[in-house]
Every structure is written in C-alpha cells, then in structure tokens.
CSV table of C-alpha atoms and ligand atoms in Angstrom, one decimal:
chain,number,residue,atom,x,y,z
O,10,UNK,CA,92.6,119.2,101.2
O,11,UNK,CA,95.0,121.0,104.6
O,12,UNK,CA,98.3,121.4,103.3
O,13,UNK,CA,101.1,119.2,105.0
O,14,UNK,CA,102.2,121.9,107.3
O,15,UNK,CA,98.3,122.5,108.7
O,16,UNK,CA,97.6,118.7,108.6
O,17,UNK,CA,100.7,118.5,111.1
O,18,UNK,CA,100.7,121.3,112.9
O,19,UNK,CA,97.0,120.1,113.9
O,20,UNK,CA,97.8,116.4,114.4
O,21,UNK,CA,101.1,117.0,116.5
O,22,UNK,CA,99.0,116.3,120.0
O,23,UNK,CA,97.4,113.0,118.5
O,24,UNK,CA,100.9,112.0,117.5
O,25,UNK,CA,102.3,112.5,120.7
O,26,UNK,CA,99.6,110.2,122.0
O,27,UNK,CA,99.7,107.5,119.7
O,28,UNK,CA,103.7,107.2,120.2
O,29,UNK,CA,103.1,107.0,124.5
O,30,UNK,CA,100.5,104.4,123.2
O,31,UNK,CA,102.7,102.3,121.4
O,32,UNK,CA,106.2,102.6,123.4
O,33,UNK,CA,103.6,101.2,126.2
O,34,UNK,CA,102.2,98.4,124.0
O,35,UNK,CA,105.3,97.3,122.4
O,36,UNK,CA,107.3,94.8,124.0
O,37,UNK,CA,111.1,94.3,123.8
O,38,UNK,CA,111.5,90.8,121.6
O,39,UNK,CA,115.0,89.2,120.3
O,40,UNK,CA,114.9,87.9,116.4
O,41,UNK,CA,118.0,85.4,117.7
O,42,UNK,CA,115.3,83.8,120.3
O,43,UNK,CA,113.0,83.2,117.4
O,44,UNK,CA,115.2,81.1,115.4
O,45,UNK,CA,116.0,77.3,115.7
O,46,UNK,CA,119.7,77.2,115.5
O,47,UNK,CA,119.9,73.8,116.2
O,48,UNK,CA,118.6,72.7,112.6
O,49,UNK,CA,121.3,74.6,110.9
O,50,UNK,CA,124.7,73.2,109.5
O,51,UNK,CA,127.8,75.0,107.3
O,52,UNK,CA,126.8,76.1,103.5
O,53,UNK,CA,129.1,73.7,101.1
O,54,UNK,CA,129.7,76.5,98.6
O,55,UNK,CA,128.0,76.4,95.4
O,56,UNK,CA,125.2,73.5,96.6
O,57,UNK,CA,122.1,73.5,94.9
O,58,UNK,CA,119.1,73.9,97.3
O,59,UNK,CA,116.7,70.9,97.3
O,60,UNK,CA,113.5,70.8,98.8
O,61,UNK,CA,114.0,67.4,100.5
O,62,UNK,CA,117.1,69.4,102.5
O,63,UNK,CA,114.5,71.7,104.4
O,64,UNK,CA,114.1,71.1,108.3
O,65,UNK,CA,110.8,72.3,109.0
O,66,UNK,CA,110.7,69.8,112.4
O,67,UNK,CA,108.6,67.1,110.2
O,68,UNK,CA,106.5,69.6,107.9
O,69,UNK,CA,106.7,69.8,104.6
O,70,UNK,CA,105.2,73.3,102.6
O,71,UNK,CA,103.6,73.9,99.5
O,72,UNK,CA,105.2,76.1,97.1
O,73,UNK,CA,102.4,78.3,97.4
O,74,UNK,CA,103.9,78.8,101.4
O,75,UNK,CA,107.1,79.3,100.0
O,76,UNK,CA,105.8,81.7,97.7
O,77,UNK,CA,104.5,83.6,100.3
O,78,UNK,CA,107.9,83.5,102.8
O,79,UNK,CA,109.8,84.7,100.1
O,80,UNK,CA,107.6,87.7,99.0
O,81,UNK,CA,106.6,88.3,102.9
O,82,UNK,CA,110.6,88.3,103.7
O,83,UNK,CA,111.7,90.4,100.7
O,84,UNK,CA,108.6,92.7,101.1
O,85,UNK,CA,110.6,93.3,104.3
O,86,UNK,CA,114.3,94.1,103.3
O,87,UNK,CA,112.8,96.8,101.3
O,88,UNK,CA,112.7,98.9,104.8
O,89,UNK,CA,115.2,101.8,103.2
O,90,UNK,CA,112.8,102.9,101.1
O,91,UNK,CA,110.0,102.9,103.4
O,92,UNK,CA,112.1,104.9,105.8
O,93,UNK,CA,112.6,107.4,102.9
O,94,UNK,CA,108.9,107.4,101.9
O,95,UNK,CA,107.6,107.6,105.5
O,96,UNK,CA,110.7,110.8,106.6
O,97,UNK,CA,109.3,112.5,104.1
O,98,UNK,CA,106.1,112.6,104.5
O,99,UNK,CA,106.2,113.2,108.3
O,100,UNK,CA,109.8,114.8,108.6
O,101,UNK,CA,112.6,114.5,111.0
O,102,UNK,CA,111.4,116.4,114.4
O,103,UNK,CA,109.3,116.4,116.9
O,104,UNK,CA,107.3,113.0,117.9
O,105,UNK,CA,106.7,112.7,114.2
O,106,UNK,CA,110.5,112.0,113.7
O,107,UNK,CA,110.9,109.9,116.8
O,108,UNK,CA,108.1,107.4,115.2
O,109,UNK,CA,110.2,107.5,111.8
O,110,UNK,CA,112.9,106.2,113.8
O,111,UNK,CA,111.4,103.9,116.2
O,112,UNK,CA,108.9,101.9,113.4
O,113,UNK,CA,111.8,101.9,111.7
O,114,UNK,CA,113.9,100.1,114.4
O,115,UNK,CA,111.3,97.6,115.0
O,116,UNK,CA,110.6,96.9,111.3
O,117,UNK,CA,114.9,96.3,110.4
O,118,UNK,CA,114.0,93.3,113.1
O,119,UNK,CA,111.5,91.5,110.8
O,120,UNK,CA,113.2,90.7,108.2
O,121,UNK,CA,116.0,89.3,110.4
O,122,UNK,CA,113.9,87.0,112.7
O,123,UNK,CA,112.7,85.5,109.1
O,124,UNK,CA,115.8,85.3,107.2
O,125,UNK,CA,117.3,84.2,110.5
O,126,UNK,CA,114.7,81.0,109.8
O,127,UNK,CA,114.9,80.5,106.3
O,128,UNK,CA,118.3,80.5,106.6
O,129,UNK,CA,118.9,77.8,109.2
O,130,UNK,CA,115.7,75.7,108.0
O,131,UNK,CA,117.1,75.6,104.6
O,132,UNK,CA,112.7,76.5,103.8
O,133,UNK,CA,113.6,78.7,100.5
O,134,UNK,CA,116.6,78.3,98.0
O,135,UNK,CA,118.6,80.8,99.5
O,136,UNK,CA,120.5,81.6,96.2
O,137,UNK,CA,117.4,82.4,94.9
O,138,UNK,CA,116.1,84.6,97.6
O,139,UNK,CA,119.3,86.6,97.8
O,140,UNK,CA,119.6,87.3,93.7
O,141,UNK,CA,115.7,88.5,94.3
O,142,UNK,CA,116.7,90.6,97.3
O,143,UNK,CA,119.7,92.1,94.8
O,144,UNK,CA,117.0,92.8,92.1
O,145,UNK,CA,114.3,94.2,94.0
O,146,UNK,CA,116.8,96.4,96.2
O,147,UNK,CA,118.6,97.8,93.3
O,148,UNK,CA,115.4,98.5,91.6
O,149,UNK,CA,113.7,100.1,94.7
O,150,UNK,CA,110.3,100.2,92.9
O,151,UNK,CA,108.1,101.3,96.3
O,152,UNK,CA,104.9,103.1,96.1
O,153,UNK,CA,105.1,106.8,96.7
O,154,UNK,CA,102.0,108.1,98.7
O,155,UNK,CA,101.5,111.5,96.9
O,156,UNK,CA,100.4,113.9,100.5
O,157,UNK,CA,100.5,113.2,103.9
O,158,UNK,CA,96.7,112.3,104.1
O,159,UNK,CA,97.6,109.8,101.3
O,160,UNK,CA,100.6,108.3,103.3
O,161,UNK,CA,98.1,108.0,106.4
O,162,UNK,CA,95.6,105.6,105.2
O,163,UNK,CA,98.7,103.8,103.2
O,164,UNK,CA,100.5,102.9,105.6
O,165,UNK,CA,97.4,101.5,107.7
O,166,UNK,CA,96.2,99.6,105.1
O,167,UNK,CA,99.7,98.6,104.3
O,168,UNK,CA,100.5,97.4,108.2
O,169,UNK,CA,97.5,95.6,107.9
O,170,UNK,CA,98.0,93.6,104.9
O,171,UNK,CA,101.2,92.5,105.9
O,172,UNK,CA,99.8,91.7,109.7
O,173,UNK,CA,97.5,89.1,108.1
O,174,UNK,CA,100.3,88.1,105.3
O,175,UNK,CA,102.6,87.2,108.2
O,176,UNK,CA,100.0,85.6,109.9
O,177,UNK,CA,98.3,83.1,107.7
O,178,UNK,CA,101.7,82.3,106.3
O,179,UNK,CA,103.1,81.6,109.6
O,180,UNK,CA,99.4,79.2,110.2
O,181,UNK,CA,100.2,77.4,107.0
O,182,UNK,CA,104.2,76.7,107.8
O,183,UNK,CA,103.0,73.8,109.8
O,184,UNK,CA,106.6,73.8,112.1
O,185,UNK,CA,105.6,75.4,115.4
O,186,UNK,CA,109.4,77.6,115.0
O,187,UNK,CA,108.1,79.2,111.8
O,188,UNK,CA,104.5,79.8,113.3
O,189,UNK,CA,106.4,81.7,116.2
O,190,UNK,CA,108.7,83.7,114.1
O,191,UNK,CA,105.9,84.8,112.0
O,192,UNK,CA,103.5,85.4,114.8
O,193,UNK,CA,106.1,87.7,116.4
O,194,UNK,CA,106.3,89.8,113.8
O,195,UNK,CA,102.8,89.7,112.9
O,196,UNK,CA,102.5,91.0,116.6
O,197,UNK,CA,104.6,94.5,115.6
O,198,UNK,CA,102.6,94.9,112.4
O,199,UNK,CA,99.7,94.5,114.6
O,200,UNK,CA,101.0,97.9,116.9
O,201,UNK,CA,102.1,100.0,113.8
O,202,UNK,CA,98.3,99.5,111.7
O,203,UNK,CA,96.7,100.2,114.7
O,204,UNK,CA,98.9,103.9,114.8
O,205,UNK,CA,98.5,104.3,111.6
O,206,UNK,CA,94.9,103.7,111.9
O,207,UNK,CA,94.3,105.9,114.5
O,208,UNK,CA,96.1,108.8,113.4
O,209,UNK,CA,94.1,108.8,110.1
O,210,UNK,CA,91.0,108.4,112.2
O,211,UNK,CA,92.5,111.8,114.3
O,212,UNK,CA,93.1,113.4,110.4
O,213,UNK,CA,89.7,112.6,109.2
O,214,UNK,CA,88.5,114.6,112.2
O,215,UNK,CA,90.7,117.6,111.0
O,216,UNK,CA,90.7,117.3,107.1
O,217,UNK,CA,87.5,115.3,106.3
O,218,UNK,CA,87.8,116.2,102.5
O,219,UNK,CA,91.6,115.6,101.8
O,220,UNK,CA,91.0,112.1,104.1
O,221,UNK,CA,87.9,111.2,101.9
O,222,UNK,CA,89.5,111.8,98.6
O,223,UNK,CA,93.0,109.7,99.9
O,224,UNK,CA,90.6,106.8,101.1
O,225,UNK,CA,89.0,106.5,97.8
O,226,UNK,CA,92.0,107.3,95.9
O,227,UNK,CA,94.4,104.2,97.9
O,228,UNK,CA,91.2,102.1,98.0
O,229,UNK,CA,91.2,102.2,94.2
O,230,UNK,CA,94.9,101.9,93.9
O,231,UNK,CA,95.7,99.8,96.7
O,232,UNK,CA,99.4,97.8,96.0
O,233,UNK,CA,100.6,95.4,98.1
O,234,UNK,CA,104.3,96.3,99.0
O,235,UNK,CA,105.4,93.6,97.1
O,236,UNK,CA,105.2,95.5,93.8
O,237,UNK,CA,108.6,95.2,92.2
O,238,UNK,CA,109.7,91.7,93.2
O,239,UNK,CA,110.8,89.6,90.6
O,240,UNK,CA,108.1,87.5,89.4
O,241,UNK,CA,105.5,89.7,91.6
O,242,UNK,CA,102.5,88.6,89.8
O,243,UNK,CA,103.1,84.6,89.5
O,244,UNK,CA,103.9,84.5,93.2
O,245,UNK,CA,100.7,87.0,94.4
O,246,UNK,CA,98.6,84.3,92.3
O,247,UNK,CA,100.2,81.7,94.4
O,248,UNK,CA,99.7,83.6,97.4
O,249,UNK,CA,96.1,83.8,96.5
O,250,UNK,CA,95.3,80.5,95.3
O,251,UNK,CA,96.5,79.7,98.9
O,252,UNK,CA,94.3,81.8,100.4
O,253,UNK,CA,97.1,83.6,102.1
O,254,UNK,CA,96.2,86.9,100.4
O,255,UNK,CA,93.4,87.3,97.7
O,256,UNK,CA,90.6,90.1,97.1
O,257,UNK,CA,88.4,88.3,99.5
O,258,UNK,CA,90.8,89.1,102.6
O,259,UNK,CA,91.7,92.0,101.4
O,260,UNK,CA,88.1,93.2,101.5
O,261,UNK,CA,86.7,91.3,104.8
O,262,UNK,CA,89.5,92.0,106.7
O,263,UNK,CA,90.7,94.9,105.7
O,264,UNK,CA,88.4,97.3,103.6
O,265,UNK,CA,85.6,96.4,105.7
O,266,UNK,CA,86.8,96.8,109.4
O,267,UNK,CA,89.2,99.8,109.2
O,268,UNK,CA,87.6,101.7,106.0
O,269,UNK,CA,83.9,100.8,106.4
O,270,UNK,CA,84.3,100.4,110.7
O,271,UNK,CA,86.9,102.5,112.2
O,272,UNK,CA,86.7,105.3,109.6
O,273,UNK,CA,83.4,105.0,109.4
O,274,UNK,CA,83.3,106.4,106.1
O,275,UNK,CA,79.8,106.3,105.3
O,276,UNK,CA,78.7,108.9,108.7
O,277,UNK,CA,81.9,111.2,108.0
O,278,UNK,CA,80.7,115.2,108.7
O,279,UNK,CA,82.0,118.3,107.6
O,280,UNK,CA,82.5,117.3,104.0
O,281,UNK,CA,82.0,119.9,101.2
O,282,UNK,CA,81.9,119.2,97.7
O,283,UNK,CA,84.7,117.1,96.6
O,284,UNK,CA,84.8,115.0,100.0
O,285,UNK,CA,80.9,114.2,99.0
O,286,UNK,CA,82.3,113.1,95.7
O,287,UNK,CA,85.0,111.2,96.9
O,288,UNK,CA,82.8,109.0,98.7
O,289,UNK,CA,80.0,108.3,96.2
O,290,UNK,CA,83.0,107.1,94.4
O,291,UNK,CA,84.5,104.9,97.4
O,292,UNK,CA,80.8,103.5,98.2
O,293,UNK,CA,80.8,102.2,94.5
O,294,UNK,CA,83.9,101.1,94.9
O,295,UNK,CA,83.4,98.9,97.8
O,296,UNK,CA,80.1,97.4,96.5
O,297,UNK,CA,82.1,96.4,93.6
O,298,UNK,CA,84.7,95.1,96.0
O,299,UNK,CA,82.2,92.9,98.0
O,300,UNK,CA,80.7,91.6,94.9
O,301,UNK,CA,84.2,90.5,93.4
O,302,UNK,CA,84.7,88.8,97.1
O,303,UNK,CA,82.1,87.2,97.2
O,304,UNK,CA,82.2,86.2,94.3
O,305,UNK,CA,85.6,84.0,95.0
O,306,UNK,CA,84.4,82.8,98.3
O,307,UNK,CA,81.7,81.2,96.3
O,308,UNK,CA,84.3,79.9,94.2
O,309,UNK,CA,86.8,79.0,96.8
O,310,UNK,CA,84.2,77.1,98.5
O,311,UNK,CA,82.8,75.1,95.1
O,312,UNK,CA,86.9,74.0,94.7
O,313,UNK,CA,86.8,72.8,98.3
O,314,UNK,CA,83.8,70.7,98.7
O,315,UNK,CA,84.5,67.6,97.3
O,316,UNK,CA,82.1,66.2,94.6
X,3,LIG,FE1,107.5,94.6,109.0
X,4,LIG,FE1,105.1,97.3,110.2
C-alpha cells in the first residue's frame, strides 16, 4: 500500500481534473426555491405534532417514508464531521483542499433544502427530529476511513448510497415539492460519487494493491452514514422493508456497477501478493453478497404477488 504523501503526490493531476470536471457539471441551485412556503404557518409553542397536520399537497406517507426523511436529513446535518474526516485525509492545499471546501459548500445546502421542507410541510415531528439531530451531533459517531485509499472508495460508495437514498425517498413522498427537493439534492450526490469514483479509479491505476485491499476491506464493512442516529437500526429496517435501502440495492446498484463495473475489479493488473489476496476475498465476498440479494428479491417478490 503507497503511503498518503506518494498516493497524493501521484494523484495531484487527476484531482485537478476531476475538480474542472465538476465546477463545469455542477449547477448553481437555491434550497429557498425548493421549498413550498406557502404550506407553512407560525409554531404554537409546545404543540404536539400530528400526523393529520402534514401538508404534503394531498399525499399522505408511510412511516416507513418518514423513516427514511428523518435518517436521509439527519445523515445530512452530520456534515462537520465529514468535513473533518474528509480535511484530513486529503489536507488543506492545493486542489485537494479546494474540493474539501467546495463538496463541503454544496453538501451544508442539503440538509437545508430538506429541513427547509419538513419544516414548512409539518412531514416529520419536528421536536423529534431536532432532539435526534442534538443526540446524534453531540455524539458525532461517523466512520473513520483508516488511509487515504480507504477514504477513496468510502466516500464513493458513501455518495452513492445516499444518491439512491434521496432518490427513492423523494419517488415515494408522493407530493411533487418533496420529489423536487429530494431530486435536487440527489442531483449533487450524483456529481460528488462520480469524483469520488473516478479518482479511486485514477488510484487503482497508481496503487493497485493498497486500492484492492480498501475495496475488500469497505466492501466487508460497508456503514451507511447513518450509524449513530438514535434508533439507527429500527429505522434502517424500515427503510428496507420499504425498499428504500436494503442489501438488494445495495448490491445491484452499487456493489455491482462501481466495484464489479467501473473498478473492474476482477481484470485489475499489477497486483502482487496481498492485492491477489484481497480480491479472492472480495470475489467471495460479492458472491455471497448476490446470493443474500437475491435471495430477498425472491422474497420481496413472494410478499408482493398477491395470493
Ligand atoms: Fe449530501
Ligand atoms: Fe454528497
């Protein structure tokens, strides 16, 4: 495995093309054009929320969907730590700090656009969702990539995940302003995995052994960033029972095109010893993975056709 300093040094070309790449992609958006104003009115202090008091322009969502916008939003407000996670890994200067500082720009306006939503819909019990935020915050439980080749296919995987999170939550909302907040910030997610993607595509190129190993290593351990949310596990079951998020997706549509696609992990050259290693490993690994998703497909499928 290169040592940070190599790794960079080496990757400082690709990363000045991946951030032209994406400042040309990216479009300037507004969170305050996202949200319907309109359907808002004054707190009365100390009011209980009720669901019946949501505004969702006619639609009413599961608690499965609410599940999902609270986890999806407070997955969000947990961008300090990210920024501390991702500064250190990839330091302060050159392009690599200028990315720190422009992902994390674009990321602070996700959580607003959503909150912005919530708020004015009434979707989620707002005391709730603010004595979570409080908990989770204070906590700041994040997951700590342990080297920068680690960090790379993290934070890809990562983007990713919460791409198709924001996504099929926003699908399943069911009021076209919550589809359009969601979708807009699906839309940034979309930019940063394909960076991240890329520039662990440019690493494995560099360091094929220290990539292989992180693949298998974040493959095995893969968290959503959710980890450390009150109630974490009851709501990802939630999530998953909606289909939102569940070992399926998380293997067809993410395991299998960046890991198995992009990376290509199977064809990888130039590995010695341990890189072999680390992907006999992975290759188990994702057979396993398919089996599991499959298996729940199957399953899925069975609870959906009716008898
Ligand atoms: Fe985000
Ligand atoms: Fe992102």
């Amino acid at each position: 495995m290169l040592d940070a300093q190599t790794l960079h040094d080496s990757l400082d070309a690709t990363f000045e093309e991946l951030l032209e790449r994406h400042l040309s992609a990216s479009k300037e958006w507004f969170p305050h054009e996202h949200v319907p104003y309109g359907r808002g009115r004054d707190p009365i202090s100390g009011e209980e929320w009720s669901e019946a008091d949501a505004d969702l322009a006619g639609a009413t969502i599961s608690d499965e969907v609410r599940s999902s916008l609270l986890v999806n939003l407070l997955t969000e407000d947990k961008l300090p730590y990210y920024f501390r996670t991702v500064e250190g890994l990839f330091g302060a200067d050159r392009a690599w700090g200028e990315w720190v500082r422009r992902w994390t720009a674009e990321e602070g306006r996700h959580a607003m656009a959503i909150y912005g939503y919530l708020m004015v819909t009434r979707a989620i019990d707002p005391h709730h969702l603010e004595r979570c935020r409080m908990a989770q915050v204070s906590k700041g439980e994040t997951p700590a990539p342990e080297s920068l080749q680690h960090g790379f296919v993290y934070l890809a995987l990562q983007e990713l995940a919460t791409r198709i999170a924001h996504r099929s939550t926003g699908r399943m909302i069911g009021d076209p302003a919550g589809y359009d907040v969601m979708m807009r910030v699906a839309g940034d997610e979309n930019l940063h995995q394909l960076f991240y993607r890329d520039l662990a595509a440019a690493a494995i190129e560099v360091d094929p052994d220290g990539m292989m190993v992180a693949i298998e290593d974040q493959v095995r351990n893969f968290a959503m960033p959710g980890t450390g949310i009150p109630g974490f596990l009851e709501h990802a079951k939630k999530i998953a029972s909606a289909g939102i998020y569940d070992l399926t997706v998380h293997h067809e549509q993410i395991l299998v095109p960046v890991v198995m696609r992009t990376w290509d992990v199977e064809n990888v050259e130039g590995l010695t010893e341990v890189g072999e290693e680390a992907r006999e490993k992975l290759m188990k690994r994702m057979a396993q993975s398919e089996r599991v998703a499959n298996r729940l497909a199957r399953r899925r499928e069975e609870s959906l056709t009716p008898a």
